[in-house]
Coordinates of C-alpha atoms in Angstrom, one line a residue:
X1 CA 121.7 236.4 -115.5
X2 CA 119.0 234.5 -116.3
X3 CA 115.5 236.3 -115.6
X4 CA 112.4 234.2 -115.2
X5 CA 109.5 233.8 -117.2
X6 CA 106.9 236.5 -117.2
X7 CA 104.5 234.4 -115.2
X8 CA 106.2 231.8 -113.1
X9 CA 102.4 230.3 -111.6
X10 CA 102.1 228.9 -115.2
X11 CA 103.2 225.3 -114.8
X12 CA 102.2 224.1 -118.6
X13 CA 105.7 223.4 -119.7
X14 CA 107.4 221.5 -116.3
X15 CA 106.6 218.6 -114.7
X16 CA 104.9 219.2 -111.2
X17 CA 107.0 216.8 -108.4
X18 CA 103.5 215.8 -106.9
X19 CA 101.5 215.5 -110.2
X20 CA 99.8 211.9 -109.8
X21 CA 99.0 212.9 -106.6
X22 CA 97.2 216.0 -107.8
X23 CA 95.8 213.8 -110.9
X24 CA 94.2 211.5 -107.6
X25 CA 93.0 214.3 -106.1
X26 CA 90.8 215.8 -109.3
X27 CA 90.0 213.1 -110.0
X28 CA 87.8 212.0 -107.2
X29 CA 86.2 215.7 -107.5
X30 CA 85.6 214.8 -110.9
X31 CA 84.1 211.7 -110.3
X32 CA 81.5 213.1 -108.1
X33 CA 80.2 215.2 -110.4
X34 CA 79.7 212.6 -113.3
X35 CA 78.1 210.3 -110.8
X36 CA 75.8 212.7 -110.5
X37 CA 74.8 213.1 -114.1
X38 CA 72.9 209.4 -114.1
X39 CA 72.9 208.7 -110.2
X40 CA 69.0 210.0 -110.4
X41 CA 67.9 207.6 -112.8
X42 CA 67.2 204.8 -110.6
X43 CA 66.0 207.4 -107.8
X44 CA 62.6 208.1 -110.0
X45 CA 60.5 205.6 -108.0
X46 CA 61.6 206.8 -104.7
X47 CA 61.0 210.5 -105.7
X48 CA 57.4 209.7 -107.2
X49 CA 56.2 208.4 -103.5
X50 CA 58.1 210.6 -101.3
X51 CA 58.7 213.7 -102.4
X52 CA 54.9 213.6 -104.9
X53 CA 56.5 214.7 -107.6
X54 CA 55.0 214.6 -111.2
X55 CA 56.9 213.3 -114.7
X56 CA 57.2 216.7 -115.3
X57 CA 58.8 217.3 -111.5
X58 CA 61.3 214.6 -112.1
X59 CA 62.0 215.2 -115.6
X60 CA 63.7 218.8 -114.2
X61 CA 64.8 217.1 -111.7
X62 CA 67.4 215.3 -113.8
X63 CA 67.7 218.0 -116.6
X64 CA 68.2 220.9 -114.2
X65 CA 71.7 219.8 -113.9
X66 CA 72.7 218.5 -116.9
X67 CA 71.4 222.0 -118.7
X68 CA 72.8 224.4 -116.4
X69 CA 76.3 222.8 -116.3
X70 CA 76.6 222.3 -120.1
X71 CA 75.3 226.0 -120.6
X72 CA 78.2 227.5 -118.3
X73 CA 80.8 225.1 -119.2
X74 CA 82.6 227.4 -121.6
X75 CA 82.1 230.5 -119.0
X76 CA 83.6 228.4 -116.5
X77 CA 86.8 228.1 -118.1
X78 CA 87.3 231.3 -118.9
X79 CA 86.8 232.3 -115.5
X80 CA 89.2 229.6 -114.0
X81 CA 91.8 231.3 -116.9
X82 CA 91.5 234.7 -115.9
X83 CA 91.3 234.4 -111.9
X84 CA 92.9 230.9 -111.4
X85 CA 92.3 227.4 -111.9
X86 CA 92.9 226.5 -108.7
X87 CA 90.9 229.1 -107.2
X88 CA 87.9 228.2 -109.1
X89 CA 88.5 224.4 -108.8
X90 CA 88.3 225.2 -105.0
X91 CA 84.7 227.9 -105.7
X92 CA 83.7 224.8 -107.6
X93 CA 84.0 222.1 -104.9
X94 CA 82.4 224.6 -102.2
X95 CA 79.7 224.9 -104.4
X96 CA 79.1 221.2 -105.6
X97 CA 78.9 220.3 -101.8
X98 CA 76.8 222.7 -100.8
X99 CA 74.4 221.6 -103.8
X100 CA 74.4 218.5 -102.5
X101 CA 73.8 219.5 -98.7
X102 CA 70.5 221.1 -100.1
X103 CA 69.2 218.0 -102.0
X104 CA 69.9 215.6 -99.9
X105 CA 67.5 217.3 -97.6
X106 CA 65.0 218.7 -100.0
X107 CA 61.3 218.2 -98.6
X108 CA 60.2 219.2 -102.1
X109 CA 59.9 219.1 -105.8
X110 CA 61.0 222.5 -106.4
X111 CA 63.8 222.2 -103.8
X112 CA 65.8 219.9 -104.8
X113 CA 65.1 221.1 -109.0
X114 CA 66.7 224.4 -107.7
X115 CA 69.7 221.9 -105.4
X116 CA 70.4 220.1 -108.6
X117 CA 70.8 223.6 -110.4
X118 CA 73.2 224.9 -107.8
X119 CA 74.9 221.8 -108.1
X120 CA 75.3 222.5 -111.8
X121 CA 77.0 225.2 -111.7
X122 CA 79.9 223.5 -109.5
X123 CA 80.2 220.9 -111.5
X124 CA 80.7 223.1 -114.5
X125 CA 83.7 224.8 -112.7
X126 CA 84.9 221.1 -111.7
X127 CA 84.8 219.4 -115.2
X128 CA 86.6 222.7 -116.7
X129 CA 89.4 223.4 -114.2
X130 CA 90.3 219.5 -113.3
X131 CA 91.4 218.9 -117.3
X132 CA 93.1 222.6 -117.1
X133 CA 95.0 221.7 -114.3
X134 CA 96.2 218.3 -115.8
X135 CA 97.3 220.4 -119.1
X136 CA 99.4 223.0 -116.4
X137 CA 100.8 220.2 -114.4
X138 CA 102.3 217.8 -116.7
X139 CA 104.4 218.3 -119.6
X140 CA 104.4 216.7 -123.1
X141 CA 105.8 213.5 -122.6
X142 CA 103.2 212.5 -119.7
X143 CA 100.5 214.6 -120.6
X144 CA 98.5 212.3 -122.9
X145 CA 98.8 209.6 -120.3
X146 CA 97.6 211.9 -117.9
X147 CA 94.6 212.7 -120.3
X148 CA 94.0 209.5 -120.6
X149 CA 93.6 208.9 -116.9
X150 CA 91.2 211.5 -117.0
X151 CA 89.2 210.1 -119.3
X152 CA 88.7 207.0 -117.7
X153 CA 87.2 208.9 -115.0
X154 CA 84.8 210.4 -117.2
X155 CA 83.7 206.4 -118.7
X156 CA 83.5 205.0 -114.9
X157 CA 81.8 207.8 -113.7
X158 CA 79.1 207.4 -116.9
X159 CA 78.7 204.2 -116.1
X160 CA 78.7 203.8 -112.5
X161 CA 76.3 206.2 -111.7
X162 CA 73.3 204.0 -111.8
X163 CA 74.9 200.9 -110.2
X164 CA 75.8 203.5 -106.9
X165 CA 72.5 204.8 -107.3
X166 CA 70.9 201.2 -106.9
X167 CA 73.2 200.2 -104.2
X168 CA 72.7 203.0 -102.1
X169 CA 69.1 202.9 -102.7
X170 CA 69.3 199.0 -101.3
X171 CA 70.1 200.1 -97.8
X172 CA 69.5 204.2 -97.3
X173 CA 66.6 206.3 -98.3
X174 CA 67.0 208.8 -101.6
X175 CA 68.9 211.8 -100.4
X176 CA 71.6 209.7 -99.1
X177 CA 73.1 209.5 -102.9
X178 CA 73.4 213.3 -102.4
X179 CA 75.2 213.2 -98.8
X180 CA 77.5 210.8 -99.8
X181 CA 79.3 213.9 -101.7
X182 CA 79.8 216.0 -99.0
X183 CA 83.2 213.6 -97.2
X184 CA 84.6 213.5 -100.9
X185 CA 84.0 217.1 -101.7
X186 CA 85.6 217.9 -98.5
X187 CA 88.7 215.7 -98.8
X188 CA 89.5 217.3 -102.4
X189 CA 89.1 220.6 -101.0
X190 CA 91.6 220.5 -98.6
X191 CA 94.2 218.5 -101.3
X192 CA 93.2 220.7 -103.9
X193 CA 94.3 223.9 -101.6
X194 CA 97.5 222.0 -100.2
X195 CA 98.4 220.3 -103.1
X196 CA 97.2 222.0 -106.5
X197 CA 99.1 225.2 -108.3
X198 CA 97.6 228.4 -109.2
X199 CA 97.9 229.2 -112.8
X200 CA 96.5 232.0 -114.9
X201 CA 96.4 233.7 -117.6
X202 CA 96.8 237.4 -115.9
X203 CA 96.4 239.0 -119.4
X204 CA 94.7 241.8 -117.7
X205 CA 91.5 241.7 -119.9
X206 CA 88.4 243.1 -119.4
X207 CA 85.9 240.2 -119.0
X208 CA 83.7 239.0 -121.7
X209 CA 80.7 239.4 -119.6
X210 CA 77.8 239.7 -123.1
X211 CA 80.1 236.3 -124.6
X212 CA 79.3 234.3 -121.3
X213 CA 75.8 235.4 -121.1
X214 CA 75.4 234.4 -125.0
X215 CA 77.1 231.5 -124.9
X216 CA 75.4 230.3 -121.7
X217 CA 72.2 231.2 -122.6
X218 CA 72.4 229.9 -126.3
X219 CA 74.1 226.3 -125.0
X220 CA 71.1 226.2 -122.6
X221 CA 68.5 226.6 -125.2
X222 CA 70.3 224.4 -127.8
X223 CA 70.6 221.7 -125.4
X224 CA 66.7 221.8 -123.9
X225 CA 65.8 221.4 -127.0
X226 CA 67.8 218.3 -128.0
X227 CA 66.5 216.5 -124.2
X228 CA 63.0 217.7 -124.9
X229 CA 62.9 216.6 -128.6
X230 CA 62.3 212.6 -128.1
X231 CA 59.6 213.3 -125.6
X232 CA 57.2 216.5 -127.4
X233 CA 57.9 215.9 -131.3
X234 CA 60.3 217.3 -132.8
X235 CA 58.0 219.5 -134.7
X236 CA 56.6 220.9 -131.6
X237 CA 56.5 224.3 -130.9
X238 CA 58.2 223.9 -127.4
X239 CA 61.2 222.2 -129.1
X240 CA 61.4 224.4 -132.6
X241 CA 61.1 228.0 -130.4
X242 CA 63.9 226.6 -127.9
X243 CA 66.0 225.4 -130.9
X244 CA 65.5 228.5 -133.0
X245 CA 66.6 230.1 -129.6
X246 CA 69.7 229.0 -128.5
X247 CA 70.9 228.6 -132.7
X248 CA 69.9 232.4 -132.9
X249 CA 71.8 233.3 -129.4
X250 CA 74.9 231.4 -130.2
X251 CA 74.9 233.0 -133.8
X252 CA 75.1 236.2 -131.6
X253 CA 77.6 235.2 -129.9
X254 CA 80.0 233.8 -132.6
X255 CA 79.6 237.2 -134.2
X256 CA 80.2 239.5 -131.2
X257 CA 83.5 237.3 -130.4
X258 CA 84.3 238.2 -133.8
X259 CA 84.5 241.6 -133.7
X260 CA 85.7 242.4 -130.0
X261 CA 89.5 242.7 -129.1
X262 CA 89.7 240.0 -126.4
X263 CA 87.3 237.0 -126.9
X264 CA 85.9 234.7 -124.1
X265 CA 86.4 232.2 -127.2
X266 CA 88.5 233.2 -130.3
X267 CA 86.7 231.7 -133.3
X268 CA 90.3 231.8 -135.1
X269 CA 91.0 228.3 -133.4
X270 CA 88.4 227.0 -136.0
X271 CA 91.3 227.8 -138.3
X272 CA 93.2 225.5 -137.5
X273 CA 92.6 221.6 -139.0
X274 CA 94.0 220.1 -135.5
X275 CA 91.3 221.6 -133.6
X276 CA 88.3 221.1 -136.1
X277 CA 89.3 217.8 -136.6
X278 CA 89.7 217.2 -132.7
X279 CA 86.2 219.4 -132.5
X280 CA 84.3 216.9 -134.7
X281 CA 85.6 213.4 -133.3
X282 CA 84.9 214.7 -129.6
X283 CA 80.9 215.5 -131.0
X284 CA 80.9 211.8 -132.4
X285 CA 82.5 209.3 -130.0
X286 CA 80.2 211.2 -127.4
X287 CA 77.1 211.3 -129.9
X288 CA 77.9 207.1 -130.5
X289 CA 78.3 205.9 -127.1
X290 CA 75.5 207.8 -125.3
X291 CA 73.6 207.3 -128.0
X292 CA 74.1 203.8 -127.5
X293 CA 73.9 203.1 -124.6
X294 CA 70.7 204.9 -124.2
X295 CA 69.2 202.5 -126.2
X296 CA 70.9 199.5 -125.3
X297 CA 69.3 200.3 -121.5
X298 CA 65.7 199.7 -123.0
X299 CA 66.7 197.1 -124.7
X300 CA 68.5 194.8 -121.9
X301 CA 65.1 195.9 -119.5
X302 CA 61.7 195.8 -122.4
X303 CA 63.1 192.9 -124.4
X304 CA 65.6 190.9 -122.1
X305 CA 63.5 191.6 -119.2
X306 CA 66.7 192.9 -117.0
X307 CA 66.0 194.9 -113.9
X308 CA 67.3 198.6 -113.5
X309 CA 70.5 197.2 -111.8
X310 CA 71.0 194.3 -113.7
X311 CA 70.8 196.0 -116.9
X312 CA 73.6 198.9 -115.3
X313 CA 75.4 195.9 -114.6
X314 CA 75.3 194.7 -117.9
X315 CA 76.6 197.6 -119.9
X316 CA 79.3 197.8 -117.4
X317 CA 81.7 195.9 -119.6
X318 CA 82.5 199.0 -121.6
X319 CA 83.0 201.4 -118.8
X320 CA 85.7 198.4 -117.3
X321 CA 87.1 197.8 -120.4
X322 CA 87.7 201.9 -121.0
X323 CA 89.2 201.8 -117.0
X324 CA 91.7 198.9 -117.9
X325 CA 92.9 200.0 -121.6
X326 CA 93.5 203.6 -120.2
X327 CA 95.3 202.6 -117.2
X328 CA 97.8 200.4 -118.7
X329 CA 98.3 203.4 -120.8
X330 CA 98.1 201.6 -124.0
X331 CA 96.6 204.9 -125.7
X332 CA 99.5 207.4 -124.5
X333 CA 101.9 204.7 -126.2
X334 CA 99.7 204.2 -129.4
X335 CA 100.2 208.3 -129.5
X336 CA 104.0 208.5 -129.4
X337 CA 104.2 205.3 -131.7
X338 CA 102.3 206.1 -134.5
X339 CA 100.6 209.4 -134.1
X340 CA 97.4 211.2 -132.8
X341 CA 95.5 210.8 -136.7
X342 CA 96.2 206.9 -136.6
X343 CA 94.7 206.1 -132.8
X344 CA 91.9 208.4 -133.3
X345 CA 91.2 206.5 -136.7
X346 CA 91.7 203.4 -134.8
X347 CA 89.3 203.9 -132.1
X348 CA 86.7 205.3 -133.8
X349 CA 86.7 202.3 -136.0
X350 CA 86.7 200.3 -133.3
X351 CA 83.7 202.5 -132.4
X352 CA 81.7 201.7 -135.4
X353 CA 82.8 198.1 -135.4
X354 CA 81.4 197.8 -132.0
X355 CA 78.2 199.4 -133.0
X356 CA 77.9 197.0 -135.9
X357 CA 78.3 194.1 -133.3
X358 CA 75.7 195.2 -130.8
X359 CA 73.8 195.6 -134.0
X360 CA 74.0 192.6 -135.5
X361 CA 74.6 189.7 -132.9
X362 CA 73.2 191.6 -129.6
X363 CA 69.7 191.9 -131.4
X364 CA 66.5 190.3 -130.6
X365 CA 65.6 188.3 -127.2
X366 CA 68.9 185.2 -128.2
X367 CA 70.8 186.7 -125.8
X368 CA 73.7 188.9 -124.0
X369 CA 76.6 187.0 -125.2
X370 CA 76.8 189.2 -128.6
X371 CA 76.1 192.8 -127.0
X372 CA 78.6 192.3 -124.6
X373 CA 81.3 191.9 -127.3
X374 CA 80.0 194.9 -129.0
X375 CA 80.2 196.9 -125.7
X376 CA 84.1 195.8 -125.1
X377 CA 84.8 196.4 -128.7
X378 CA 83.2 200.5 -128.5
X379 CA 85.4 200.5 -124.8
X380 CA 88.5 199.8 -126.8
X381 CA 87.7 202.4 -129.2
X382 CA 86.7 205.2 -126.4
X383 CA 89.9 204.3 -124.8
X384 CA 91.8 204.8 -127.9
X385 CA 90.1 207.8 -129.2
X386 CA 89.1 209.7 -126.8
X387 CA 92.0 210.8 -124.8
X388 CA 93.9 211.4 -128.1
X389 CA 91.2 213.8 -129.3
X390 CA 91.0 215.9 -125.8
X391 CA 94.7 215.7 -125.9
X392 CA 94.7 217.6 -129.5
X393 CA 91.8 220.0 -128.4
X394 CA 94.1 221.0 -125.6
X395 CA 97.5 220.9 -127.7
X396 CA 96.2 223.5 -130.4
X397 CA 94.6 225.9 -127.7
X398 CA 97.8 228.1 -126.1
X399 CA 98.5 227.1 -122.7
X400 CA 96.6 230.1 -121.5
X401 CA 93.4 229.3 -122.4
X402 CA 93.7 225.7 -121.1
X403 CA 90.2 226.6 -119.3
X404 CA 88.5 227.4 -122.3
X405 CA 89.8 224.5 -124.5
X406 CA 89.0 222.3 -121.6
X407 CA 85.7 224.3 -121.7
X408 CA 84.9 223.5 -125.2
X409 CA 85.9 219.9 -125.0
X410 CA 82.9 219.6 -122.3
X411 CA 80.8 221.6 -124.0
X412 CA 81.2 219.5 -127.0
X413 CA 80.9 215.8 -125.2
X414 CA 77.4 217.3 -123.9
X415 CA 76.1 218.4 -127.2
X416 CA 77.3 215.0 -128.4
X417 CA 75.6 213.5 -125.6
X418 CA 72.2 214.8 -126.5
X419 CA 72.6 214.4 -130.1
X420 CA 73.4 210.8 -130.0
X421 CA 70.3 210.4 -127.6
X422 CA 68.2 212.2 -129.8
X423 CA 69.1 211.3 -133.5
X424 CA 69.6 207.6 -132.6
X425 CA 66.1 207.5 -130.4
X426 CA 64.3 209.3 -133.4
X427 CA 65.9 206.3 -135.9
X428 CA 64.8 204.1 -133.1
X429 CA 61.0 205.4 -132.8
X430 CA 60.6 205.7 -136.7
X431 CA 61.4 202.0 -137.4
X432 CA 59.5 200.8 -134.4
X433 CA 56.6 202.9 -135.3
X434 CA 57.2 201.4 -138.8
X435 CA 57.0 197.8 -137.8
X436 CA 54.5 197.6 -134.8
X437 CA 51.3 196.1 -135.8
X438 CA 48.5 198.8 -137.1
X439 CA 45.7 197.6 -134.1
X440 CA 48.3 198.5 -131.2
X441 CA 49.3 202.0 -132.6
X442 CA 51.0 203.0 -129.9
X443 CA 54.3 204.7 -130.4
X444 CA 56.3 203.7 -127.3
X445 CA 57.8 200.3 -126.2
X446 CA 56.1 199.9 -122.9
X447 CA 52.9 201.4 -124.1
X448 CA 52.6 198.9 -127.4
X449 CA 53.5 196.2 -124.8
X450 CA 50.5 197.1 -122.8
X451 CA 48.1 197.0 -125.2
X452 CA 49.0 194.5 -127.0
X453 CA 46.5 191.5 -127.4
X454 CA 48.0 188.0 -126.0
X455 CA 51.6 186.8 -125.9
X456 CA 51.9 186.5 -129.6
X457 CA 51.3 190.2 -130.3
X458 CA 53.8 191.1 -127.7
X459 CA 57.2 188.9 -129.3
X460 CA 55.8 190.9 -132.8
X461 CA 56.1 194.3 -130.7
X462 CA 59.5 193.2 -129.2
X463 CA 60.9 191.9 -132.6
X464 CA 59.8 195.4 -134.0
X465 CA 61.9 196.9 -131.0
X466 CA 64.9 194.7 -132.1
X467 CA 64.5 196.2 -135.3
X468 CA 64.7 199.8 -134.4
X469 CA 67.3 199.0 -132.2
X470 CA 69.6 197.2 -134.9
X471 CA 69.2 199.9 -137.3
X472 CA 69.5 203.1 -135.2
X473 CA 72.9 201.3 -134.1
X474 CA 74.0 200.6 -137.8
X475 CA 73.0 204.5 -138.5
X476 CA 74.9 205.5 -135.3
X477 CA 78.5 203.6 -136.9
X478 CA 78.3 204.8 -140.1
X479 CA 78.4 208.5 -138.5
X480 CA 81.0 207.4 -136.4
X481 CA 83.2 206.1 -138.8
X482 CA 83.1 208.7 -141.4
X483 CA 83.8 211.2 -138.4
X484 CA 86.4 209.4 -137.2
X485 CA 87.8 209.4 -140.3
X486 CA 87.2 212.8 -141.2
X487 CA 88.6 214.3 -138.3
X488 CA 91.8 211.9 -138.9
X489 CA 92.5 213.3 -142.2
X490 CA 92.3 216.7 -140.7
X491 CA 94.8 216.0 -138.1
X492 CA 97.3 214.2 -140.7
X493 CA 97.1 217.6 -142.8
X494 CA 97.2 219.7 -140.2
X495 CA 100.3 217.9 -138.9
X496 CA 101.6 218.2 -142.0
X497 CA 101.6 221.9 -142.8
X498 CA 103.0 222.2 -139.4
X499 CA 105.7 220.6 -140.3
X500 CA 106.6 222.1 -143.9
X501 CA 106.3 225.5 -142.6
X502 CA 107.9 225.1 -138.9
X503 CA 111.3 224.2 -138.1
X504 CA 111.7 221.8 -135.4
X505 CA 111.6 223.4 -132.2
X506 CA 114.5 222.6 -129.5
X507 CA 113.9 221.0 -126.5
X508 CA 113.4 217.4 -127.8
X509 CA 110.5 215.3 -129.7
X510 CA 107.0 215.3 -127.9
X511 CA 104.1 213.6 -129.3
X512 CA 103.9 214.6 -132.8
X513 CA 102.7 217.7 -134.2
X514 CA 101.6 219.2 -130.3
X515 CA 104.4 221.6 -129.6
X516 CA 103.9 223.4 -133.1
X517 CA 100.1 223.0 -132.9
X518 CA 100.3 224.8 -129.5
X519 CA 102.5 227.9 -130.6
X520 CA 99.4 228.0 -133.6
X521 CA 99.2 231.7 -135.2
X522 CA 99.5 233.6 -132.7
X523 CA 102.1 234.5 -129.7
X524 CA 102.0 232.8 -126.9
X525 CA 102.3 234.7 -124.0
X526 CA 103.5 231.9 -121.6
X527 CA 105.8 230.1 -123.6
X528 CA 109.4 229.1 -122.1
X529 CA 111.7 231.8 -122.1
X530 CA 114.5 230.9 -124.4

């Protein structure tokens, strides 16, 4: 007689009967929370007047939870892998709506910085547990789909943010884009507690409680630095001491994980080629489309003279063209067809190719027709890519530490995010500074435009914005491109060695190379019983 496998709450190799369902439900907690990481943009005004607060008030106000949930993002998933994904997807939605309670009825400053902290830390839990519960729910034939799905969440929740933001600010007053949460959050509770799985890893570990103070606290630091860089100098002591911080701290903590028995993060899945090359195209389709679009935002309002909604509007395009592509599936398909190295060569190119275009045909005042076939080009490429590289993140991580590889996939999409924001803006501001005539020397767009002397001065300063813009944008493909390709010539030799050293495994073909890149070098502990 047949006994069962040692830990029958571990879904990772069945399908679930009610996983799209589930998938709904996850992802509309999910897209709450990355709503929330641009929805303050176009609040600023309305803060300034009613709440009083300073540039240095609202500046927290919109860092506060972008730092704390990319510094507990790893910790997060190891929690939800050692108590339950479900159980900490439910912690995580009690706490994201109770965040949002408090700021939506902040009377001040320092209120809602510490609401937007607290919702933070739920939204770390969310991001972590919704893409480990996907990886527990569906099995290999579905799962990149699935992935995919996700992803698409992640693009329309980027870009919608401001465009809710503005539309709720037409017709309520500020704290209403932080009530609004509280009927979603409440919904996916109660489907995530009728509907979702438990799953663990019940190893019986003691918890790495020094590795999830290092790595939050290092994350933290690392990523404070990179948001404060563009603004103080990135020679300034603020931004160097915060820097050598969190790079000393996460030193620590690579070497402590090292050398204890049962690691928060095992630093032997840096062994494999799968995962680094996963690892490095995650940092850089992150690193080019924030980057981007970060830019492109100034550009559409200083030099096309957009409004705040108008210019969300605009970069829309890529978002909807990300939604579509994934939908249809076309990536999951790609995948089986011809491999995880080929689409994530593919869409990174596409990437690059549609950074070239914004580059070269969006620049200057002729126009929106050019940028906006950039920005469908780069969504063809994000759908492409990205899905396939979370996909082999989470295929050469053992199902049992699907929070942590989920963990590190978020982690890395922030310190992408920053990175592109940064290293682009600084190519941006060094050209511009390069170009803008000597008797304005002011550093900034709007400040250059404001002292600039009659309307021929101006087009000079906007031309010298163009400028910056095209080059940081050529700077930001070539990175792209050679880490795109880099990280497919990693996967190709990872898959293989996997193959000359591995026989096939029964059971049937999956997507190629992900069963053998999830058995890795070690046991794993749920794998199907034979």
């Amino acid at each position: 007689m047949t006994a069962p496998a040692a830990e029958p709450p571990d879904t990772s190799h069945q399908r679930h009967p009610q996983r799209w369902l589930i998938l709904g439900v996850i992802c509309l907690a999910q897209l709450t929370v990355l709503l929330d990481n641009t929805v303050l943009n176009v609040a600023i005004p309305s803060l300034t007047s009613e709440l009083h607060a300073s540039t240095a008030d609202v500046q927290w106000m919109i860092n506060a939870y972008a730092l704390v949930q990319a510094g507990l993002l790893l910790t997060a998933g190891n929690s939800a892998d050692r108590y339950g994904r479900k159980k900490m997807l439910v912690v995580g939605l009690a706490l994201f709506g109770v965040g949002s309670l408090a700021a939506g009825l902040a009377q001040s400053s320092g209120q809602l910085i510490a609401a937007r902290a607290g919702m933070g830390v739920g939204g770390a839990l969310l991001l972590t547990t919704t893409l480990a519960v996907v990886v527990q729910i569906f099995d290999e034939t579905e799962r990149v789909k699935a992935i995919g799905i996700w992803s698409t969440v992640s693009s329309l929740g980027f870009a919608a943010g401001p465009l809710f933001g503005g539309f709720v600010l037409d017709h309520f007053w500020w704290g209403a884009i932080f009530l609004i949460n509280l009927p979603v959050a409440l919904i996916a509770l109660v489907a995530v507690v009728r509907l979702v799985p438990e799953s663990k890893s019940g190893q019986g570990q003691r918890p790495d409680l020094l590795g999830a103070l290092l790595s939050t606290i290092g994350m933290t630091a690392a990523v404070f630095a990179i948001i404060s860089g563009p603004e103080h100098g990135w020679t300034s002591g603020r931004v160097l001491l915060t820097a050598f911080l969190g790079a000393a701290v996460l030193a620590g903590f690579v070497l402590w994980e090292l050398h204890i028995p049962n690691p928060m993060l095992d630093m032997h899945f840096f062994r494999n080629q799968k995962f680094v090359g996963a690892v490095a195209g995650v940092i850089l389709v992150a690193f080019g489309m924030t980057g981007s679009l970060f830019l492109l935002t100034q550009h559409l309002q200083f030099v096309l003279g957009y409004g705040p909604l108008e210019a969300g509007l605009r970069t829309a395009p890529m978002a909807l063209t990300v939604v579509a592509l994934n939908l249809t599936g076309l990536g999951a398909r790609m995948v089986r067809t011809f491999g995880t190295p080929v689409v994530i060569a593919a869409g990174m190119s596409c990437l690059a190719a549609g950074l070239v275009a914004i580059a070269v045909l969006g620049g200057g005042d002729g126009g929106y027709g050019g940028m906006l076939f950039g920005l469908i080009v780069m969504g063809a490429g994000v759908a492409l890519a990205m899905p396939a590289m979370a996909n082999a993140i989470m295929s050469a991580i053992p199902p049992e530490k699907a929070g942590v590889g989920a963990g590190v996939n978020g982690t890395l999409a922030e310190f992408g995010n920053g990175l592109g924001v940064a290293v682009l803006g600084a190519v941006l501001n060094a050209r511009f500074a390069a170009l803008v005539p000597a008797a304005v020397g002011a550093a900034s767009l709007p400040a250059a435009l404001s002292a600039a002397d009659g309307p021929a001065a101006r087009e000079q300063i906007k031309d010298a914005f163009a400028a910056g813009l095209e080059t940081s944008q050529l700077v930001g493909a070539v990175a792209v491109l050679a880490g795109g390709l880099l990280a497919a010539l990693l996967l190709r030799r990872a898959e293989r060695v996997e193959a000359a050293t591995k026989q096939p495994e029964a059971g049937g073909p999956g997507e190629p190379g992900a069963e053998t890149a999830r058995a890795g070098d070690r046991a794993d502990v749920t794998g199907p019983a034979a």
